[in-house]
Coordinates of C-alpha atoms and ligand atoms in Angstrom, one line a residue:
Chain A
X1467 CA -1.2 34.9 0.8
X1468 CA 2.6 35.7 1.1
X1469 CA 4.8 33.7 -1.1
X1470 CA 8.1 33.2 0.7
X1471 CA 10.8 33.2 -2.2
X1472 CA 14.0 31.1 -2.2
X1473 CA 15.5 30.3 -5.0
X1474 CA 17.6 27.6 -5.1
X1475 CA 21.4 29.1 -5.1
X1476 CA 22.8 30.4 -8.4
X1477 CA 19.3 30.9 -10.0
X1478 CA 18.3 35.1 -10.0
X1479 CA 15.7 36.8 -11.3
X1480 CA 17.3 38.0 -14.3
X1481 CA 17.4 34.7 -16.1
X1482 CA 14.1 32.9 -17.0
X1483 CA 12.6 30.9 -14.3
X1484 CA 12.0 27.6 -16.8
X1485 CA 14.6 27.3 -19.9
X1486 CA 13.7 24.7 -22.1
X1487 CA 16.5 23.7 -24.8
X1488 CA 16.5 21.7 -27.9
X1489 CA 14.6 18.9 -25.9
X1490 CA 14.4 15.6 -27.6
X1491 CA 12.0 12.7 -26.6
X1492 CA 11.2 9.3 -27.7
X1493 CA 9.1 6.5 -26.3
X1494 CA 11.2 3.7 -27.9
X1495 CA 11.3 4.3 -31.6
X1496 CA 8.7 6.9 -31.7
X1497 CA 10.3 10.5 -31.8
X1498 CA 7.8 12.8 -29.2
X1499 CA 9.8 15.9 -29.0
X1500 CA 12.4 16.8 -31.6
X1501 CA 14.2 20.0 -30.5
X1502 CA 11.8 22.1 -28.5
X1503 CA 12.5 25.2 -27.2
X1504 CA 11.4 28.2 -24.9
X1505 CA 11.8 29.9 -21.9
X1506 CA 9.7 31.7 -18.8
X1507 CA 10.5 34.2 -16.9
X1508 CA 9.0 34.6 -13.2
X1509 CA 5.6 36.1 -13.5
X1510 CA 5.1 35.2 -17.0
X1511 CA 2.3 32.5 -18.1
X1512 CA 2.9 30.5 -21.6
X1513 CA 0.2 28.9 -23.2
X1514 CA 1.0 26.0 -25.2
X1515 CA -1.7 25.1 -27.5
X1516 CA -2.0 22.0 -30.7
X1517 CA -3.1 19.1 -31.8
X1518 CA -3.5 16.0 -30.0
X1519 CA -1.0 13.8 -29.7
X1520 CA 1.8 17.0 -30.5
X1521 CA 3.5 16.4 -27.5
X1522 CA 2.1 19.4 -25.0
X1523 CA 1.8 16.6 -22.2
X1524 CA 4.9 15.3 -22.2
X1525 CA 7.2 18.5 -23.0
X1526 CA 5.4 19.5 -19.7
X1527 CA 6.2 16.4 -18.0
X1528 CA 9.7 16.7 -18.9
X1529 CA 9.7 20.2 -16.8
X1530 CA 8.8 18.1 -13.2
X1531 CA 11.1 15.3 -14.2
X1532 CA 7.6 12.7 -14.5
X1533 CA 9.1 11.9 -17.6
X1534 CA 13.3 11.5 -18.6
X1535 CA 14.4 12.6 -21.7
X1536 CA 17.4 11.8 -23.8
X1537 CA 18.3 15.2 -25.4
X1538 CA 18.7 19.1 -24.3
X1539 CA 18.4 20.6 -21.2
X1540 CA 15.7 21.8 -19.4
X1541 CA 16.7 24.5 -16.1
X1542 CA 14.3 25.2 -13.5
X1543 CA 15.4 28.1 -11.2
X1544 CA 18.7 27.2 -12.2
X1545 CA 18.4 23.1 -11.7
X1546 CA 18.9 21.0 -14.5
X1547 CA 16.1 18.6 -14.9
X1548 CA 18.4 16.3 -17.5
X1549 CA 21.0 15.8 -14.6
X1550 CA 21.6 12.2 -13.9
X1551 CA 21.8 13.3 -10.0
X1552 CA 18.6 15.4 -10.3
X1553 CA 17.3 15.6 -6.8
X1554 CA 14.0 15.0 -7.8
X1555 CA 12.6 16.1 -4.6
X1556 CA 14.2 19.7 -4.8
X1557 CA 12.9 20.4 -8.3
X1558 CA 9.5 19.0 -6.9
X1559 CA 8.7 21.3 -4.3
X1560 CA 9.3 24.2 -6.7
X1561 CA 6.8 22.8 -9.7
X1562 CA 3.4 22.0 -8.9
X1563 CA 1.3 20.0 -11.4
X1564 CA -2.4 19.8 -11.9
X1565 CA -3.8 16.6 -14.2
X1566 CA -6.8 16.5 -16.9
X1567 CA -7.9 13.9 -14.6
X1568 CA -7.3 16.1 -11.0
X1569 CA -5.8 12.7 -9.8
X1570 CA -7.0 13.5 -6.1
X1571 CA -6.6 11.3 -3.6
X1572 CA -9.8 9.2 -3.2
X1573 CA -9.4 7.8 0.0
X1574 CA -8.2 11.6 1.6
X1575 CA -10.6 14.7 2.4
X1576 CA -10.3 17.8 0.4
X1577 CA -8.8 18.7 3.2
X1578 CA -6.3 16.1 3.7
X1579 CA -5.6 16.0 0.3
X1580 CA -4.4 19.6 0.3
X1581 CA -2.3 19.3 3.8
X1582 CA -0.8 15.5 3.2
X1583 CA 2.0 16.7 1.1
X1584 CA 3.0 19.6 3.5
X1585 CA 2.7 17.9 6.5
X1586 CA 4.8 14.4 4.8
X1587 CA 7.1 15.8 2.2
X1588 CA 8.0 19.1 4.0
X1589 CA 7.9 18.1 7.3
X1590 CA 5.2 21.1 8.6
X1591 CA 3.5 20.8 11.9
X1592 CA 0.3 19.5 11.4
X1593 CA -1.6 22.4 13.0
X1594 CA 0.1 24.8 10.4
X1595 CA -0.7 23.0 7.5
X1596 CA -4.2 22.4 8.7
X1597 CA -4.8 26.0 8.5
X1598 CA -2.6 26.9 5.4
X1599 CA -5.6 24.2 4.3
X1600 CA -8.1 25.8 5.2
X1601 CA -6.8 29.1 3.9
X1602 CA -5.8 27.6 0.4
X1603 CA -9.7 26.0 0.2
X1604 CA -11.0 29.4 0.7
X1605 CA -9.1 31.0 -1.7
X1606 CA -10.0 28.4 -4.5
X1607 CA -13.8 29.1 -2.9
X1608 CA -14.5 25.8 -1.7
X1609 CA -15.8 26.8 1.6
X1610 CA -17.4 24.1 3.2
X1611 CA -16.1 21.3 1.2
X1612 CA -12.9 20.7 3.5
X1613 CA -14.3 17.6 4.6
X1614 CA -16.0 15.9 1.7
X1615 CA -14.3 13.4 -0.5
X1616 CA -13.3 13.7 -3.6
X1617 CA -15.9 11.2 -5.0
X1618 CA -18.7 13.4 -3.7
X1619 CA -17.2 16.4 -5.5
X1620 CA -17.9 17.4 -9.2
X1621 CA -15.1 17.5 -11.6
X1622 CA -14.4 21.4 -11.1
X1623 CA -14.7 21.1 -7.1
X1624 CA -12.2 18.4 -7.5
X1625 CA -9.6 20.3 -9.6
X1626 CA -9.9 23.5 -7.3
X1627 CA -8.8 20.8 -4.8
X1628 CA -6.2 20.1 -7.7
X1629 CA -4.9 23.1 -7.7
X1630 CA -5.1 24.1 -3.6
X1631 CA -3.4 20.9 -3.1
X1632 CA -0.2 22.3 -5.8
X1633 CA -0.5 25.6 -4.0
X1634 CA 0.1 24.4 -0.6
X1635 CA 3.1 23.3 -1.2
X1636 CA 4.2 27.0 -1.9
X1637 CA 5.8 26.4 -5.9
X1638 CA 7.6 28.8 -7.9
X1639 CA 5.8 27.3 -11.3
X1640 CA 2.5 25.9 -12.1
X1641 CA 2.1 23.5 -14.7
X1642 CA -1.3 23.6 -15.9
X1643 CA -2.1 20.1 -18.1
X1644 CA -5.3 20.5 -19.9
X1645 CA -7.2 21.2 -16.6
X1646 CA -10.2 21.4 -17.9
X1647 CA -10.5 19.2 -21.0
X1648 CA -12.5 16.5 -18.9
X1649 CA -14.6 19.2 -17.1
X1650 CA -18.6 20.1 -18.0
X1651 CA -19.0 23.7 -19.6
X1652 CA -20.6 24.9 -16.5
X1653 CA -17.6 23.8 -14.5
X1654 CA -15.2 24.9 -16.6
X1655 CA -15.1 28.5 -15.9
X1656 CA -14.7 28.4 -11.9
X1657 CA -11.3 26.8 -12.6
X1658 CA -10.7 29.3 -15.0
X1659 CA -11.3 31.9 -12.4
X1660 CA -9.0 30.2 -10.1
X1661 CA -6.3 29.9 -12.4
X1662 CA -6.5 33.5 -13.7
X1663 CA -6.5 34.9 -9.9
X1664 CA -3.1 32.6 -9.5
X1665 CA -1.5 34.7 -12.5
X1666 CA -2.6 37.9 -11.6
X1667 CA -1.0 37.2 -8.2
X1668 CA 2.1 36.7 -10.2
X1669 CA 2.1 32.8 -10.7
X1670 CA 4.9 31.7 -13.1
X1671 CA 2.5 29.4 -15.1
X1672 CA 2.9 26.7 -18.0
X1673 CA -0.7 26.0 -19.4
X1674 CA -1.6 23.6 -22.1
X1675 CA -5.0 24.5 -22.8
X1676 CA -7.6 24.1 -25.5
X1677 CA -9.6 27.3 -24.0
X1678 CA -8.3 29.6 -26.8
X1679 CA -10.1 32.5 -25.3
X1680 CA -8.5 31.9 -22.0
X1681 CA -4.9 31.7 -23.8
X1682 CA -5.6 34.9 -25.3
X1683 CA -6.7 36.3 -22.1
X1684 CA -4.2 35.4 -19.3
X1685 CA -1.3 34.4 -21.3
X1686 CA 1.7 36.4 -21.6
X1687 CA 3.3 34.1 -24.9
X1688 CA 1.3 31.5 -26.9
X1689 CA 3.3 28.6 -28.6
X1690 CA 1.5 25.8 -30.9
X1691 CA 3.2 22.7 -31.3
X1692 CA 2.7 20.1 -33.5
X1693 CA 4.5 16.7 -34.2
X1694 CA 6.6 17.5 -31.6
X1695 CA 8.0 20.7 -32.9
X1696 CA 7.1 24.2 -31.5
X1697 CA 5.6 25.8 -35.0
X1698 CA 4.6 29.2 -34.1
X1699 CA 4.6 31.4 -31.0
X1700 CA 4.6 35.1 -30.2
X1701 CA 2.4 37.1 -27.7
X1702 CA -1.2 36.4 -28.1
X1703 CA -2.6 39.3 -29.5
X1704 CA -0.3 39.0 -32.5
X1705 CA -0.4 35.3 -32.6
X1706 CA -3.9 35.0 -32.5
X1707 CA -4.8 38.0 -35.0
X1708 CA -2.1 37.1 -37.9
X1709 CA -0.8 33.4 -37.5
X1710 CA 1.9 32.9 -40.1
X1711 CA 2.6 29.4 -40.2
X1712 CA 0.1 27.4 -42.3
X1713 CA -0.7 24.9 -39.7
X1714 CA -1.2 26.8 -36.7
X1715 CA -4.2 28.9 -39.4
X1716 CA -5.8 25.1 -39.8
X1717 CA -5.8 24.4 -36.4
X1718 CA -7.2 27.9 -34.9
X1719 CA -9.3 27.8 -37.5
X1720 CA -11.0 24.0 -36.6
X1721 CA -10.6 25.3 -32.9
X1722 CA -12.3 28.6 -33.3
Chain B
X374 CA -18.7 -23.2 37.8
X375 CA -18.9 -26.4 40.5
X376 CA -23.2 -26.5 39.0
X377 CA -22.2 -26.6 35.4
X378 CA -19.9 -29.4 36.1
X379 CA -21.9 -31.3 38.5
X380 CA -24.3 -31.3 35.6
X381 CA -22.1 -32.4 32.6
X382 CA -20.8 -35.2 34.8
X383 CA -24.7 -36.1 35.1
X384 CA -24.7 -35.5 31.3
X385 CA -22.4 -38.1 30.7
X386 CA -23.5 -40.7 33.2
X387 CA -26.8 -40.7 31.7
X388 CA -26.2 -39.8 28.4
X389 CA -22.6 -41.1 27.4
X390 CA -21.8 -37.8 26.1
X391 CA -18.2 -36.9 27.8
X392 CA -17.4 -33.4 27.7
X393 CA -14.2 -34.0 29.9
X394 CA -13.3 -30.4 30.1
X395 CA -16.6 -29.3 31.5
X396 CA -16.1 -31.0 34.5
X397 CA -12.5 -32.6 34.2
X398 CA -9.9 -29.6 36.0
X399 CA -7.1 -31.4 34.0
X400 CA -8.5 -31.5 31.0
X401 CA -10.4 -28.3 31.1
X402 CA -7.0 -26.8 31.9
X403 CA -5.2 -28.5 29.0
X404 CA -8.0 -27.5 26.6
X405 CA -7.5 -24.0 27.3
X406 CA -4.1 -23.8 27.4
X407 CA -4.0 -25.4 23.7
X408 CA -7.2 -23.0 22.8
X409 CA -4.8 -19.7 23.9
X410 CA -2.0 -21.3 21.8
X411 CA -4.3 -21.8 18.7
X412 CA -4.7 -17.6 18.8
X413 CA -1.3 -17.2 19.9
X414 CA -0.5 -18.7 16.3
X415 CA -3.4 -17.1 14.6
X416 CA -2.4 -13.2 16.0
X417 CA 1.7 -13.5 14.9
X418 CA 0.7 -15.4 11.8
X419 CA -1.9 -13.0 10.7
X420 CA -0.3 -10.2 11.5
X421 CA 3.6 -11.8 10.1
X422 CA 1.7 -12.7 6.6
X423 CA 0.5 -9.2 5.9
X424 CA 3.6 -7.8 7.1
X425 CA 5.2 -10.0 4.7
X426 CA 2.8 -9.2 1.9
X427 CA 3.0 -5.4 2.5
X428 CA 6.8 -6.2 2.1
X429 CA 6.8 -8.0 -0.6
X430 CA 4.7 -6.0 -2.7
X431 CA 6.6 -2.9 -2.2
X432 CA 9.8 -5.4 -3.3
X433 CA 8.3 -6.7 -6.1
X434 CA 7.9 -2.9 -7.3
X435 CA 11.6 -2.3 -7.1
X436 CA 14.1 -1.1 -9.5
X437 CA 16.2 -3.9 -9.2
X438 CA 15.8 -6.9 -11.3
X439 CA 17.3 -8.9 -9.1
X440 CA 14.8 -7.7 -5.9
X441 CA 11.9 -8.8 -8.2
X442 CA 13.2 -11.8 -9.2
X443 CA 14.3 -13.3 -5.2
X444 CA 10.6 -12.3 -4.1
X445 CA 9.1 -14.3 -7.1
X446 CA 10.8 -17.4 -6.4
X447 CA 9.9 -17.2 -2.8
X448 CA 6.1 -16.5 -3.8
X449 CA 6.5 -19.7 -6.1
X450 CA 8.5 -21.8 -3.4
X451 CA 6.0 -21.4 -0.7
X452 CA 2.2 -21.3 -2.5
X453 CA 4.1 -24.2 -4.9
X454 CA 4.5 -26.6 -2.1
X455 CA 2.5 -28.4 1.1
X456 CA 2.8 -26.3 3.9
X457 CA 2.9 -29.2 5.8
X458 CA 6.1 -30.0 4.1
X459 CA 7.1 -26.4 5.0
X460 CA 6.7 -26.6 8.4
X461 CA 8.8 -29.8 8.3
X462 CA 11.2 -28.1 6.3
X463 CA 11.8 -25.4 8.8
X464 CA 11.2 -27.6 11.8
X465 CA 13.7 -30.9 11.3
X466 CA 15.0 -29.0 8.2
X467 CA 16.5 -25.7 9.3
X468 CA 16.7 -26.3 12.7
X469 CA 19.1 -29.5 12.9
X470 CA 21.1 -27.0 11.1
X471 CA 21.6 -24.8 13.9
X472 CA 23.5 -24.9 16.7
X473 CA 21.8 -25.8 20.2
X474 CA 22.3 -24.0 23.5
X475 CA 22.0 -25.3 27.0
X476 CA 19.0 -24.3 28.8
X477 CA 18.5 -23.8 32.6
X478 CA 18.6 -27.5 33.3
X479 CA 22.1 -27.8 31.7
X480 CA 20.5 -29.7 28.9
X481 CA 21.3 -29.1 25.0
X482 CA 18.1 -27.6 23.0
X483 CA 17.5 -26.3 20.0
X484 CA 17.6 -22.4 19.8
X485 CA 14.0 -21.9 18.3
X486 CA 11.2 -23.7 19.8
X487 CA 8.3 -25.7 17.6
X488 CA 5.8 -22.9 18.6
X489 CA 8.5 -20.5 17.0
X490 CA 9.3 -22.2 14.0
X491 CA 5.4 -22.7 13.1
X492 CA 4.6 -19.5 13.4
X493 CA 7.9 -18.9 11.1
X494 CA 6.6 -21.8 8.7
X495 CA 3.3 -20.2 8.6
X496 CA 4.1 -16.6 7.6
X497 CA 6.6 -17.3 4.6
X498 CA 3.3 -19.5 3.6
X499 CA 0.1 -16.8 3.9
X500 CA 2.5 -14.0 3.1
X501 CA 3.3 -15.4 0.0
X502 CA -0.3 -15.6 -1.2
X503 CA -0.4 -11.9 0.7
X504 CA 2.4 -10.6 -1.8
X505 CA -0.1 -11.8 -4.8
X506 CA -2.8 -10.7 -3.2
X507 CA -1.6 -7.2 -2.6
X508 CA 0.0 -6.9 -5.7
X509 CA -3.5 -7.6 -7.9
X510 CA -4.3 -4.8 -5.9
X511 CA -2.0 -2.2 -6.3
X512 CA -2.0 -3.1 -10.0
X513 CA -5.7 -1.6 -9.9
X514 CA -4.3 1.3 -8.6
X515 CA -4.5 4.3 -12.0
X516 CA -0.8 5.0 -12.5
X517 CA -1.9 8.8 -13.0
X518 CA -2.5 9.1 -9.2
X519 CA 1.0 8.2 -8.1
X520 CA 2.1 10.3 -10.4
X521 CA 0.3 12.7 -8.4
X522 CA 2.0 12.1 -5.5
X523 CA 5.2 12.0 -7.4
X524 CA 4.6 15.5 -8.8
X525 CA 4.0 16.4 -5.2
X526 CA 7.6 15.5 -4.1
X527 CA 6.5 12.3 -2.3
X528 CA 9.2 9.2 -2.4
X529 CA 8.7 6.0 -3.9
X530 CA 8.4 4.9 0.1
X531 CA 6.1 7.5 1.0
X532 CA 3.8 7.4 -2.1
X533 CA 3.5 3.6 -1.5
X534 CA 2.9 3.6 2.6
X535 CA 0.3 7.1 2.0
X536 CA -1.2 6.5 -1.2
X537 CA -1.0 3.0 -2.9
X538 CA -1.2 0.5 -0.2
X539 CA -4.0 2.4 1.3
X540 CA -6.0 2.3 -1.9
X541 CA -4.8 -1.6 -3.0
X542 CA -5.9 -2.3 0.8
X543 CA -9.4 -1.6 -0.6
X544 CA -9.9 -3.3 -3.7
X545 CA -8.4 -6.9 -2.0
X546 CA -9.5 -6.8 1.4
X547 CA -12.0 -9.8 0.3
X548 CA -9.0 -12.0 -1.1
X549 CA -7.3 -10.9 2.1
X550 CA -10.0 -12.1 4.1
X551 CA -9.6 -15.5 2.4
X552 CA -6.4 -16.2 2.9
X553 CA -6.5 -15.3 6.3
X554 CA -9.4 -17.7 7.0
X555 CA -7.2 -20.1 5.5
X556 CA -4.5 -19.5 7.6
X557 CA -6.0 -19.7 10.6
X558 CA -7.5 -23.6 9.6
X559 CA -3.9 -24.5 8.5
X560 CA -2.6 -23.6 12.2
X561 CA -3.9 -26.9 12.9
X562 CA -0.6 -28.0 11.2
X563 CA 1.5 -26.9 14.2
X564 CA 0.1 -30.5 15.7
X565 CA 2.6 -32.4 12.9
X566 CA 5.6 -30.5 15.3
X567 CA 4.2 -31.2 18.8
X568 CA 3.1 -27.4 19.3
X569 CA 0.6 -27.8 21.6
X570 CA -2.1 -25.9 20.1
X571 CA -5.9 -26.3 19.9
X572 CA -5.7 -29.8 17.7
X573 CA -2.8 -31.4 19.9
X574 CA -4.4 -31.0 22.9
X575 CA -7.6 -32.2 22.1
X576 CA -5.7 -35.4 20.5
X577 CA -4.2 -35.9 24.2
X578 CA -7.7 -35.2 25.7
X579 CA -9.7 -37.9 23.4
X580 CA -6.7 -40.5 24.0
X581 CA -7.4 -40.4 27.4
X582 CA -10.4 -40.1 27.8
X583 CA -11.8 -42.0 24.3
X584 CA -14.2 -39.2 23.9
X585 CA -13.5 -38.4 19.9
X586 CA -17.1 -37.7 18.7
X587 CA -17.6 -35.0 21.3
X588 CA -14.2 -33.2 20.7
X589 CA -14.8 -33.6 17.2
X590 CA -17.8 -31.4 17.4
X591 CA -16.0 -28.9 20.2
X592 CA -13.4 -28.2 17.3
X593 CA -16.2 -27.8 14.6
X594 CA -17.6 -25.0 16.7
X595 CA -14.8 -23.2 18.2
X596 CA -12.6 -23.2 14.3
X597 CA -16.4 -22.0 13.3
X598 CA -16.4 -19.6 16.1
X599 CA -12.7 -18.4 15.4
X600 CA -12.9 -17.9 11.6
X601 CA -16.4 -16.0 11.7
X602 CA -15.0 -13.6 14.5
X603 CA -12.0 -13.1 11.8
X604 CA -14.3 -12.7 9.2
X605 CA -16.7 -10.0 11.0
X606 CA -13.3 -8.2 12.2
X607 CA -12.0 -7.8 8.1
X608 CA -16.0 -6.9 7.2
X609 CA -15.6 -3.7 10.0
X610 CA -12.5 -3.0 8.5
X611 CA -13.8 -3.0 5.2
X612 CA -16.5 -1.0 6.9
X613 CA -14.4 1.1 8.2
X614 CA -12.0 2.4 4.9
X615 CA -15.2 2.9 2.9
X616 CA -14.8 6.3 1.0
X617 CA -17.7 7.7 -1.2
X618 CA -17.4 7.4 -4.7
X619 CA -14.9 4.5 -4.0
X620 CA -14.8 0.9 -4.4
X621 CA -18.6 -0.4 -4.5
Ligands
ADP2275 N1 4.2 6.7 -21.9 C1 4.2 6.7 -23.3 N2 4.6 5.6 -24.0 C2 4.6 5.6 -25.3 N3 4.1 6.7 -26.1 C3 3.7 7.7 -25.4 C4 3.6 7.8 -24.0 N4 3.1 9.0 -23.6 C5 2.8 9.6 -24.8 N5 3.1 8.9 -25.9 C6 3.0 9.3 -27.3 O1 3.6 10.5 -27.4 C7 2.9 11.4 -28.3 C8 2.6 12.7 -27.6 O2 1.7 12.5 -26.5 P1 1.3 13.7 -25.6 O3 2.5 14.3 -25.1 O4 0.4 13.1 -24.6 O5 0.5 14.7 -26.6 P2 -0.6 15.8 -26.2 O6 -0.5 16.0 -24.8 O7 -0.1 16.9 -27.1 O8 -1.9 15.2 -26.7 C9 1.6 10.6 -28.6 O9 1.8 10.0 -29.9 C10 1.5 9.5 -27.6 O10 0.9 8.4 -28.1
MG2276 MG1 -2.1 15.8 -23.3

């Protein structure tokens, strides 16, 4: 599927496609984030892996504006998420998000599900999105499912829908949030397939995961975060063969 | 039509049961006049009260303090007080307030007519209920799924009108239903104004004609009638949203 490109003004493929500095966040008292850094460029996927409760959710959340925060910056494409005028919209239809939970619509089709946002947020004739649909569906090979609800889907049907639904509204990043923590084993690896297909076709991708092997895998630069701090990150086949910090070796260790 | 009342005049002559409008043209064309008012009142109301409650809910979502705060006295105002004293309120209240304007005749009249200001009287009261009723719903709405549609570049408009009120919808439809059949008994009220609706008329009919017991029981069935056709309408609806996997 061609991906038509354009970039907000300004942004060029030189600088990182997500730049994430010194972010701090706190739910009232409660420091989340305390100074987190990193940065994307297009193409690239980072895996961010650690302990619950470290933060991975909401550092990601901070990158589709779901969540404000009250210190750094975060620039995607060249718009600043922290800005008080942040269209919200425009940074929107360049981030997709897929939940733990898939978060489907219940009430919609697979299909309508994966055309609703096209045809009401980006104004596409119906017809187009309808196929785009049908398209996107194939791709994350759910064949024959367009028309069944999401409560007669399993948990990895319903997060291909997930991620077909992201897709179809044609973002520049993917932001991958533990997609298939709540999934059965079996089910786990179809999304898996799906995801890695998305960035070998060049996906700019931020993944929490816990699938170590996966991280390893597809992903181009691994950070583990804990207490809200980025720890330790490199490119996975170092980070993964000679982890420094003495935290990040307790936690692969437990993990692996 | 002449048989039928050629036999309820019998009826009555041998009987003493006097169903006037089965054989009376005056009455019978009284009767239905006030029985086409009686749904007149129950179609705007309904359909005012869950405009208003549709409203109201997305209000009482807003940003604005001071939004959330205007619809909450109004809910507590009208489900706080007699709707009777409501319609009185609006009726002798409200309207001496307003200026009147001649009418065809040349004669002074008030702008809004008794059938209006019912109907008026009788939304602010079912859609307040509506409000609380839709609300309960949409607060059993998981907050991860708007965030969905957030993340998806919907509006706070378009995620309520596309995703949350068609899900809330759902889970109240059956405290929907309620109120509704409520609304359509309390309609009877209009009578306190002089709207001519089902009630009224049938006062006028049994004054005449001192036929109380029987109109008594013509009410009984056609309210009956009324509120089970409302109630097998919101079941097919109900029927109708189903989803697998949702709701029971
Ligand atoms: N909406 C919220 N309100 C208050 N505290 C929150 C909220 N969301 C997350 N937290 C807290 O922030 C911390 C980090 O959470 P999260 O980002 O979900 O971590 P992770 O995804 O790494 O498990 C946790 O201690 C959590 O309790
Ligand atoms: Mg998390």
């Amino acid at each position: 599927m061609p991906r038509g490109f354009d970039p907000p003004t300004g942004w060029t493929p030189d600088q990182p496609l997500v730049a994430i500095d010194d972010v701090h966040k706190s739910f009232g008292e409660v420091e989340v984030l305390k100074g987190v850094s990193l940065s994307v460029r297009r193409g690239e996927v980072a895996c961010i892996i650690g302990p619950s409760g470290s933060g991975k959710s909401t550092l990601i959340r901070c990158v589709n504006a779901l969540v404000p925060f009250q210190k750094g910056s975060i620039k995607v494409l060249g718009i600043e998420v922290n800005d008080p005028h942040l269209d919200k919209l425009r940074l929107r239809k360049h981030v997709g998000m897929v939940f733990q939970q898939y978060n489907l619509f219940p009430h919609r089709t697979a299909l309508e599900n994966v055309m609703m946002a096209p045809v009401q947020v980006l104004k596409r004739l119906r017809a187009e999105a309808e196929a785009e649909a049908y398209a996107l569906l194939k791709k994350v090979r759910l064949e024959g499912k367009e028309h069944a609800y999401p409560g007669e889907m399993s948990g990895g049907q319903q997060q291909r829908v997930a991620i077909a639904r992201s897709l179809a509204m044609h973002p520049e990043l993917m932001l991958f949030d533990e997609v298939t923590a709540a999934l059965d084993p079996e089910t786990v690896k179809e999304v898996l397939v799906a995801i890695r297909q998305l960035a070998e076709e060049g996906m700019t991708c931020i993944l929490v995961t816990h699938e170590m092997g996966f991280a390893r895998e597809v992903g181009n630069h691994v950070y583990f975060t804990d207490r809200g701090v980025i720890v330790e990150h490199g490119p996975p086949a170092e980070f993964f063969a000679a982890p420094r910090d003495p935290r990040t070796q307790a936690f692969l260790s437990q993990i692996l | 039509m002449h048989g039928i009342a050629i036999w309820f005049r019998h009826l009555y002559e041998t009987t003493g049961i006097n169903l006037t409008i089965a054989y009376d043209p005056f009455d019978r064309a009284r009767f239905l006049d006030g029985f086409l008012v009686t749904l007149e009142l129950s179609a705007i109301t309904i359909i005012g009260s869950i405009v208003v409650g549709v409203i109201g809910a997305w209000l009482q979502g807003a940003r604005l303090v001071w939004t959330r705060r205007i619809v909450q006295v109004y809910i507590q105002l009208f489900r706080n007080t007699p709707p009777l004293v409501q319609m009185f309120f609006f009726y002798f209240g409200l309207s001496s307030l307003l200026p009147t304007i001649k009418n065809s005749f040349g004669m002074q009249e008030p702008p809004v007519s008794g059938f209006a200001w019912a109907c008026i009287s009788l939304i602010f009261f079912a859609g307040a209920f509506n409000v609380e009723i839709f609300r309960s719903g949409i607060e059993a709405i998981p907050s991860s799924t708007i965030e969905a549609a957030e993340a998806l570049g919907y509006t706070r408009l378009q995620t309520y009108l596309n995703v949350v009120l068609p899900l809330a919808m759902r889970v109240c439809l059956p405290a929907l239903t309620n109120n509704l059949v409520n609304l359509i008994k309390t309609t009877t009220l209009a009578y306190a104004i002089a709207v001519p609706e089902l009630l009224y008329v049938s006062n006028q009919i049994w004054s005449d004609s001192v036929n109380v017991p029987v109109m008594m029981v013509v009410l009984f069935i056609i309210y009956t009638a009324l509120v089970g056709l409302l109630v097998a309408a919101m079941k097919a609806w109900e029927r109708a949203l189903h989803r697998p996997g949702l709701g029971t």
